[in-house]
Amino acid sequence: MFKKSNAGDQLLIAVKLNKFSEISRLVALGVNVNSRIDKNGKTALHYAAYKGQLLAVKALTEAGADLDLTDENGVTALHRAIIHGHTDIVRTLLQAGCCVDNTDENGNTALHEAAWNGYSRCVELLVTAKCNVNIHNRTGYTSLHLAAQNCHCTTLQVLLNGGSNPLVKNDYGDTPLHIAVRYGHVQVCNSLMETKINISDQNNDGNTPLHIAASMGHEKLTEMLIKAGSVITVKNNVGDTARELAIRNGFKKIARVLASSKGDTLRMFRKERKDKRRPHSADVSHLFSGTTASTLTTTATQLWVPRAVSQDPDPKKQEDKRDFSRHLTWGRKKKDERKPKVLTIKYDEMCSIERDFLKKRNATMRKSHKSHSRSSIKSLEEKVRSDPGLHRESKKSHSRVKDEKLKRKLVLDRKLTKQCESGACESDL
């Protein structure tokens, strides 16, 4: 069942499926072929040209669809077909009689789009359809400018054969040769220089193609332009030649190619230096006019004062002795900082746990000391048993110690008796 409310959707489905008979059936039922199918203002013909549905395009053109309808961006069905490179659809639209020179919101025609993308077959179809080859877009670019920028050599040749003007300038005053040199396209420059153009033509800044090649560092292009007869001495609006721009940007080889004589480039690249030559000696003969012979024979005159000569004929340079002590102290400080800091706490400030820990540690230390002393005594006893002479010496040493202790006790007893006697005498008095 056919419903008028869903007519646009049904037509879009038929276009997607590329059904020629279904489209013709819907048109016979009264469907509007030029109805908008989306918010951007596209028609069914826009969609068919975008997707490359050849049968759908033929059915819509036979049904009387408007070939020059534009969407909200000013793009026609021919623009859509060329942007996506559908040459068969371009051919059918041109045969149906669509307008070739329609422009979009940026001023680009279908030829601009074909030249930008490098679709040479589409360009041939448009040129044979007698489109305007020299139309400018909003920035003043023609289709030849765009082909030169993207290095589409075959497209460029088709445009030149179709009557495109190689001397056309954009809003910046650039010709297609200026643009080709800027992007470094050698083949495009060759094909453009074969035509009758002014190689030394200047843009709005006064730059020739040679200026651009020298400033961008394109060596091959500079040699090509010089051989083709480009003028080297032309100055731009700032007053710079191509050679000066090459020197400023540091391209020495290009500056040598552009130099008029050998050595000019070296002078330009060298910085200004002071003259280090020895000054010429002055004529001082008039100063000696009234002097005696004795003054003239002396080795030291008023004009020459001898310098103090060092004792050594070849004085050696003193070695640079540096003091590295501060570095050593710095290293020691760093080592001290890295060491873990031990906190010293008084016994009164310790908690009960720390005190118990200290008591246990001290007890273990005492036990270990006692065990060590016992083991040392045992080892001595074993030595004595093995060596009786050593036992005698040890006995003698022990007897000596005892004698010394006894002597000390006797001395103390005598002192105490004397003190007691002196105290008793004083009490009797």
Coordinates of C-alpha atoms in Angstrom, one line a residue:
M1 CA 0.0 0.0 0.0
F2 CA 1.3 3.5 -0.9
K3 CA 0.9 6.3 1.6
K4 CA 1.7 9.9 0.9
S5 CA 2.9 10.5 4.4
N6 CA 5.8 8.0 3.8
A7 CA 6.4 9.0 0.2
G8 CA 9.8 10.6 0.9
D9 CA 11.0 7.6 2.9
Q10 CA 9.9 5.1 0.2
L11 CA 11.7 7.2 -2.5
L12 CA 14.9 7.2 -0.4
I13 CA 14.7 3.4 0.1
A14 CA 14.3 2.9 -3.7
V15 CA 17.4 5.2 -4.3
K16 CA 19.5 3.3 -1.7
L17 CA 18.5 0.0 -3.4
N18 CA 19.2 1.5 -6.8
K19 CA 15.7 0.3 -8.1
F20 CA 15.0 2.0 -11.4
S21 CA 11.5 0.5 -11.7
E22 CA 10.5 1.4 -8.1
I23 CA 11.5 5.0 -8.6
S24 CA 9.5 5.3 -11.8
R25 CA 6.5 3.7 -10.1
L26 CA 6.6 6.1 -7.1
V27 CA 6.9 9.0 -9.5
A28 CA 3.9 7.8 -11.4
L29 CA 2.0 7.6 -8.1
G30 CA 2.7 11.3 -7.6
V31 CA 5.8 11.4 -5.4
N32 CA 7.6 14.8 -5.4
V33 CA 11.1 14.0 -6.7
N34 CA 12.6 17.3 -5.5
S35 CA 11.5 16.9 -1.9
R36 CA 14.1 17.3 0.9
I37 CA 15.1 14.1 2.6
D38 CA 17.1 15.5 5.6
K39 CA 17.7 18.7 7.6
N40 CA 20.7 19.8 5.5
G41 CA 18.4 20.3 2.5
K42 CA 19.6 17.3 0.4
T43 CA 17.4 15.7 -2.2
A44 CA 17.2 12.2 -3.5
L45 CA 19.4 13.2 -6.4
H46 CA 22.1 14.5 -4.0
Y47 CA 22.0 11.1 -2.2
A48 CA 22.2 9.1 -5.5
A49 CA 25.2 11.2 -6.7
Y50 CA 26.9 10.9 -3.4
K51 CA 26.5 7.0 -3.3
G52 CA 27.3 6.5 -7.0
Q53 CA 23.8 5.0 -7.8
L54 CA 23.8 5.4 -11.6
L55 CA 20.4 3.8 -12.3
A56 CA 18.8 5.9 -9.6
V57 CA 20.3 9.1 -11.1
K58 CA 19.0 8.2 -14.6
A59 CA 15.6 7.4 -13.2
L60 CA 15.4 10.7 -11.3
T61 CA 16.6 12.8 -14.3
E62 CA 14.0 11.1 -16.6
A63 CA 11.4 11.8 -13.9
G64 CA 12.2 15.5 -14.2
A65 CA 14.3 16.1 -11.1
D66 CA 15.8 19.6 -10.8
L67 CA 19.5 19.1 -11.5
D68 CA 20.6 22.5 -10.1
L69 CA 19.0 22.3 -6.6
T70 CA 21.5 23.1 -3.8
D71 CA 21.6 22.1 -0.2
E72 CA 22.3 24.5 2.7
N73 CA 26.0 24.7 1.7
G74 CA 25.3 25.6 -1.9
V75 CA 26.4 22.2 -3.2
T76 CA 24.7 20.7 -6.2
A77 CA 24.4 17.1 -7.3
L78 CA 27.3 17.7 -9.8
H79 CA 29.5 18.9 -6.9
R80 CA 28.7 15.7 -4.9
A81 CA 29.5 13.4 -7.9
I82 CA 32.8 15.1 -8.5
I83 CA 33.9 15.3 -4.9
H84 CA 33.6 11.5 -4.7
G85 CA 35.0 10.8 -8.2
H86 CA 31.9 9.3 -9.9
T87 CA 32.7 10.0 -13.6
D88 CA 29.7 8.1 -15.0
I89 CA 27.3 10.2 -12.9
V90 CA 29.1 13.4 -13.9
R91 CA 28.7 12.3 -17.6
T92 CA 25.0 11.6 -17.2
L93 CA 24.3 14.9 -15.3
L94 CA 26.2 16.9 -18.0
Q95 CA 24.3 15.1 -20.7
A96 CA 21.0 15.9 -18.9
G97 CA 21.9 19.6 -19.1
C98 CA 22.9 20.6 -15.6
C99 CA 24.6 24.0 -15.0
V100 CA 28.4 23.6 -15.0
D101 CA 29.5 26.9 -13.3
N102 CA 27.3 26.8 -10.2
T103 CA 29.3 27.9 -7.1
D104 CA 29.0 26.8 -3.4
E105 CA 29.2 29.1 -0.4
N106 CA 33.0 29.3 -0.7
G107 CA 32.8 30.2 -4.4
N108 CA 34.1 26.9 -5.6
T109 CA 32.7 25.4 -8.9
A110 CA 32.7 21.7 -9.8
L111 CA 35.9 22.4 -11.7
H112 CA 37.6 23.7 -8.5
E113 CA 36.7 20.4 -6.8
A114 CA 37.9 18.3 -9.6
A115 CA 41.3 20.2 -9.9
W116 CA 41.8 20.0 -6.1
N117 CA 41.3 16.2 -6.0
G118 CA 43.2 15.6 -9.2
Y119 CA 40.3 14.0 -11.1
S120 CA 41.6 14.6 -14.7
R121 CA 38.8 12.7 -16.4
C122 CA 36.2 14.8 -14.6
V123 CA 38.2 17.9 -15.6
E124 CA 38.1 16.7 -19.3
L125 CA 34.3 16.3 -19.1
L126 CA 33.8 19.7 -17.7
V127 CA 36.2 21.4 -20.2
T128 CA 34.4 19.7 -23.1
A129 CA 31.1 20.9 -21.6
K130 CA 32.6 24.5 -22.1
C131 CA 32.8 25.5 -18.4
N132 CA 34.5 28.7 -17.4
V133 CA 38.1 27.7 -16.6
N134 CA 39.3 30.9 -15.1
I135 CA 36.6 31.4 -12.4
H136 CA 38.0 32.7 -9.0
N137 CA 36.7 31.5 -5.7
R138 CA 36.4 33.7 -2.6
T139 CA 40.2 33.9 -2.0
G140 CA 40.9 34.4 -5.7
Y141 CA 42.1 30.9 -6.5
T142 CA 41.4 29.4 -9.9
S143 CA 41.3 25.7 -10.7
L144 CA 44.9 26.0 -12.0
H145 CA 46.1 27.4 -8.7
L146 CA 44.6 24.4 -6.9
A147 CA 46.1 21.8 -9.3
A148 CA 49.5 23.4 -8.9
Q149 CA 49.3 23.4 -5.2
N150 CA 48.5 19.7 -4.9
C151 CA 51.0 18.7 -7.7
H152 CA 48.4 17.2 -10.1
C153 CA 50.4 17.4 -13.3
T154 CA 48.0 15.7 -15.7
T155 CA 45.1 17.8 -14.4
L156 CA 47.3 20.9 -14.8
Q157 CA 48.1 20.0 -18.4
V158 CA 44.4 19.4 -19.2
L159 CA 43.5 22.8 -17.8
L160 CA 46.3 24.5 -19.8
N161 CA 45.1 22.8 -22.9
G162 CA 41.6 23.8 -22.1
G163 CA 42.5 27.5 -22.1
S164 CA 43.4 28.2 -18.5
N165 CA 45.5 31.4 -18.0
P166 CA 48.9 30.7 -16.3
L167 CA 49.3 34.4 -15.5
V168 CA 46.2 34.6 -13.3
K169 CA 46.8 35.9 -9.8
N170 CA 44.9 35.3 -6.6
D171 CA 44.0 37.8 -3.9
Y172 CA 47.7 37.6 -2.6
G173 CA 49.1 38.3 -6.0
D174 CA 50.4 34.8 -6.5
T175 CA 50.5 33.1 -9.9
P176 CA 50.3 29.3 -10.2
L177 CA 54.2 29.4 -10.5
H178 CA 54.5 31.2 -7.2
I179 CA 52.4 28.4 -5.5
A180 CA 54.2 25.5 -7.2
V181 CA 57.6 27.0 -6.2
R182 CA 56.4 27.5 -2.6
Y183 CA 55.4 23.8 -2.3
G184 CA 58.5 22.6 -4.1
H185 CA 56.8 20.9 -7.1
V186 CA 59.5 20.6 -9.8
Q187 CA 57.3 18.9 -12.5
V188 CA 54.6 21.5 -12.2
C189 CA 57.1 24.3 -12.5
N190 CA 58.6 22.7 -15.6
S191 CA 55.2 22.5 -17.3
L192 CA 54.3 26.1 -16.3
M193 CA 57.7 27.4 -17.5
E194 CA 57.1 25.8 -20.9
T195 CA 54.2 28.2 -21.4
K196 CA 54.7 31.9 -22.2
I197 CA 54.8 33.4 -18.7
N198 CA 56.8 36.1 -16.9
I199 CA 59.1 34.2 -14.6
S200 CA 60.1 37.3 -12.6
D201 CA 56.5 38.4 -11.9
Q202 CA 56.0 39.8 -8.4
N203 CA 53.2 39.2 -5.9
N204 CA 51.7 41.7 -3.4
D205 CA 54.8 41.4 -1.2
G206 CA 57.1 42.1 -4.1
N207 CA 58.5 38.5 -4.1
T208 CA 59.2 36.7 -7.4
P209 CA 59.3 32.9 -7.6
L210 CA 63.0 33.1 -7.2
H211 CA 62.6 34.9 -3.8
I212 CA 60.3 32.2 -2.6
A213 CA 62.6 29.4 -3.8
A214 CA 65.6 31.0 -2.1
S215 CA 63.8 31.6 1.2
M216 CA 62.3 28.1 1.3
G217 CA 65.6 26.4 0.5
H218 CA 64.6 24.7 -2.8
E219 CA 68.0 24.3 -4.6
K220 CA 66.8 22.6 -7.8
L221 CA 64.1 25.2 -8.4
T222 CA 66.5 28.1 -7.9
E223 CA 68.8 26.6 -10.5
M224 CA 65.9 26.0 -12.9
L225 CA 64.6 29.6 -12.5
I226 CA 68.1 31.1 -13.1
K227 CA 68.5 29.0 -16.2
A228 CA 65.1 30.0 -17.4
G229 CA 66.1 33.7 -17.2
S230 CA 64.8 34.9 -13.8
V231 CA 66.2 38.3 -12.8
I232 CA 68.5 37.9 -9.7
T233 CA 68.6 41.6 -8.8
V234 CA 64.9 42.2 -8.2
K235 CA 64.1 43.5 -4.8
N236 CA 60.8 42.9 -2.8
N237 CA 58.9 45.5 -0.9
V238 CA 61.3 45.3 2.1
G239 CA 64.3 45.8 -0.2
D240 CA 65.7 42.2 -0.1
T241 CA 67.0 40.3 -3.1
A242 CA 66.6 36.5 -3.4
R243 CA 70.3 36.1 -2.3
E244 CA 69.8 38.1 0.8
L245 CA 66.8 36.0 1.8
A246 CA 68.8 32.8 1.3
I247 CA 71.7 34.2 3.5
R248 CA 69.2 35.3 6.2
N249 CA 67.6 31.8 6.3
G250 CA 71.0 30.1 6.3
F251 CA 71.0 28.4 2.9
K252 CA 74.6 28.8 1.8
K253 CA 74.5 26.7 -1.3
I254 CA 71.6 28.8 -2.8
A255 CA 73.5 32.0 -1.8
R256 CA 76.6 30.7 -3.7
V257 CA 74.5 30.0 -6.8
L258 CA 73.0 33.4 -6.6
A259 CA 76.3 35.2 -5.9
S260 CA 77.6 37.5 -8.6
S261 CA 81.3 36.9 -7.7
K262 CA 83.3 34.4 -5.7
G263 CA 83.9 35.4 -2.1
D264 CA 80.7 37.6 -1.7
T265 CA 78.9 34.9 0.1
L266 CA 81.8 34.4 2.6
R267 CA 81.8 38.2 3.3
M268 CA 78.0 38.2 3.9
F269 CA 78.1 35.1 6.2
R270 CA 81.0 36.4 8.3
K271 CA 80.3 38.7 11.1
E272 CA 82.0 42.1 11.3
R273 CA 85.3 41.8 13.1
K274 CA 87.7 44.3 14.3
D275 CA 90.9 44.8 12.3
K276 CA 93.6 42.9 14.3
R277 CA 96.5 44.0 12.1
R278 CA 99.5 45.7 13.7
P279 CA 99.3 49.5 13.3
H280 CA 101.9 51.2 11.1
S281 CA 104.9 52.8 13.0
A282 CA 104.8 56.6 13.1
D283 CA 107.5 58.9 11.8
V284 CA 109.2 60.3 15.0
S285 CA 112.4 61.6 13.4
H286 CA 111.4 65.2 14.3
L287 CA 111.5 64.4 18.0
F288 CA 115.3 63.7 17.8
S289 CA 116.1 67.1 16.2
G290 CA 118.1 68.9 19.1
T291 CA 119.2 65.8 21.0
T292 CA 122.9 65.0 21.7
A293 CA 124.7 61.9 20.5
S294 CA 124.8 60.5 24.0
T295 CA 121.1 60.4 24.3
L296 CA 120.8 58.8 20.9
T297 CA 123.3 56.1 21.7
T298 CA 121.5 55.1 25.0
T299 CA 119.4 52.0 24.9
A300 CA 116.6 53.5 26.9
T301 CA 115.0 56.7 25.4
Q302 CA 111.8 58.6 26.1
L303 CA 110.0 56.7 23.3
W304 CA 110.9 53.2 24.5
V305 CA 110.8 51.9 28.1
P306 CA 112.0 48.3 28.7
R307 CA 109.7 45.9 30.4
A308 CA 110.7 43.9 33.5
V309 CA 112.1 40.6 32.3
S310 CA 111.3 37.5 34.5
Q311 CA 114.2 35.6 36.0
D312 CA 113.5 32.4 34.1
P313 CA 113.9 32.7 30.3
D314 CA 110.9 30.4 29.7
P315 CA 108.6 30.9 32.7
K316 CA 106.3 28.0 33.1
K317 CA 102.7 28.5 33.9
Q318 CA 101.8 27.9 37.5
E319 CA 99.6 24.9 37.9
D320 CA 96.1 25.7 39.0
K321 CA 96.1 24.3 42.5
R322 CA 92.6 24.2 43.8
D323 CA 91.4 23.5 47.3
F324 CA 89.2 20.4 47.4
S325 CA 88.9 20.3 51.2
R326 CA 85.5 21.8 51.2
H327 CA 84.3 19.0 48.9
L328 CA 85.6 16.4 51.3
T329 CA 83.9 18.1 54.3
W330 CA 80.7 18.3 52.3
G331 CA 80.9 14.5 51.6
R332 CA 81.5 13.8 55.3
K333 CA 78.5 15.9 56.3
K334 CA 76.4 14.0 53.8
K335 CA 77.5 10.6 55.2
D336 CA 76.7 11.8 58.7
E337 CA 73.3 12.9 57.6
R338 CA 72.6 9.5 56.0
K339 CA 73.5 7.6 59.3
P340 CA 70.5 6.6 61.4
K341 CA 70.2 8.9 64.4
V342 CA 70.2 7.2 67.8
L343 CA 68.0 8.8 70.4
T344 CA 69.5 8.9 73.9
I345 CA 66.8 8.7 76.6
K346 CA 67.4 9.0 80.4
Y347 CA 66.5 6.0 82.6
D348 CA 63.9 8.1 84.4
E349 CA 62.2 9.0 81.2
M350 CA 61.9 5.4 80.0
C351 CA 58.7 3.5 80.2
S352 CA 58.3 0.2 82.1
I353 CA 58.7 -1.9 78.9
E354 CA 62.0 -0.2 78.0
R355 CA 63.3 -0.7 81.6
D356 CA 62.4 -4.4 81.5
F357 CA 64.1 -4.7 78.2
L358 CA 67.3 -3.1 79.5
K359 CA 67.3 -5.3 82.6
K360 CA 67.0 -8.5 80.5
R361 CA 69.7 -7.3 78.1
N362 CA 72.1 -6.5 81.0
A363 CA 71.3 -10.0 82.5
T364 CA 72.1 -11.7 79.3
M365 CA 75.3 -9.7 78.9
R366 CA 76.4 -10.7 82.4
K367 CA 75.7 -14.4 81.7
S368 CA 77.7 -14.3 78.5
H369 CA 80.5 -12.5 80.3
K370 CA 80.6 -15.2 83.1
S371 CA 80.5 -18.0 80.6
H372 CA 83.3 -16.4 78.7
S373 CA 85.4 -16.0 81.8
R374 CA 84.7 -19.6 82.8
S375 CA 85.7 -20.8 79.4
S376 CA 88.9 -18.7 79.6
I377 CA 89.7 -20.2 83.0
K378 CA 89.2 -23.8 81.7
S379 CA 91.5 -23.0 78.8
L380 CA 94.1 -21.7 81.2
E381 CA 93.9 -24.9 83.3
E382 CA 94.3 -27.0 80.3
K383 CA 97.4 -25.0 79.3
V384 CA 98.8 -25.4 82.8
R385 CA 98.3 -29.1 82.8
S386 CA 100.1 -29.4 79.5
D387 CA 102.9 -27.0 80.6
P388 CA 104.0 -27.3 84.3
G389 CA 106.5 -24.5 84.0
L390 CA 103.7 -22.1 83.2
H391 CA 101.8 -23.4 86.3
R392 CA 104.8 -22.4 88.5
E393 CA 105.0 -19.0 87.1
S394 CA 101.2 -18.5 87.7
K395 CA 101.6 -19.6 91.3
K396 CA 104.5 -17.1 91.8
S397 CA 102.4 -14.3 90.4
H398 CA 99.5 -15.3 92.7
S399 CA 101.9 -15.3 95.8
R400 CA 103.2 -11.9 94.8
V401 CA 99.7 -10.5 94.6
K402 CA 98.9 -11.9 98.1
D403 CA 102.0 -10.4 99.6
E404 CA 101.1 -7.0 98.2
K405 CA 97.6 -7.2 99.6
L406 CA 99.0 -8.1 103.0
K407 CA 101.4 -5.2 103.0
R408 CA 98.6 -2.9 102.2
K409 CA 96.5 -4.2 105.1
L410 CA 99.5 -3.8 107.5
V411 CA 99.9 -0.2 106.4
L412 CA 96.2 0.6 107.0
D413 CA 96.3 -1.1 110.4
R414 CA 99.2 1.0 111.5
K415 CA 97.5 4.2 110.4
L416 CA 94.3 3.3 112.3
T417 CA 96.3 2.5 115.5
K418 CA 98.1 5.9 115.3
Q419 CA 94.7 7.7 114.8
C420 CA 93.2 5.8 117.8
E421 CA 96.2 6.6 120.1
S422 CA 96.1 10.3 119.1
G423 CA 92.3 10.4 119.8
A424 CA 92.8 8.8 123.3
C425 CA 95.5 11.2 124.3
E426 CA 93.3 14.2 123.4
S427 CA 90.4 12.7 125.5
D428 CA 92.8 12.4 128.6
L429 CA 93.8 16.0 128.3

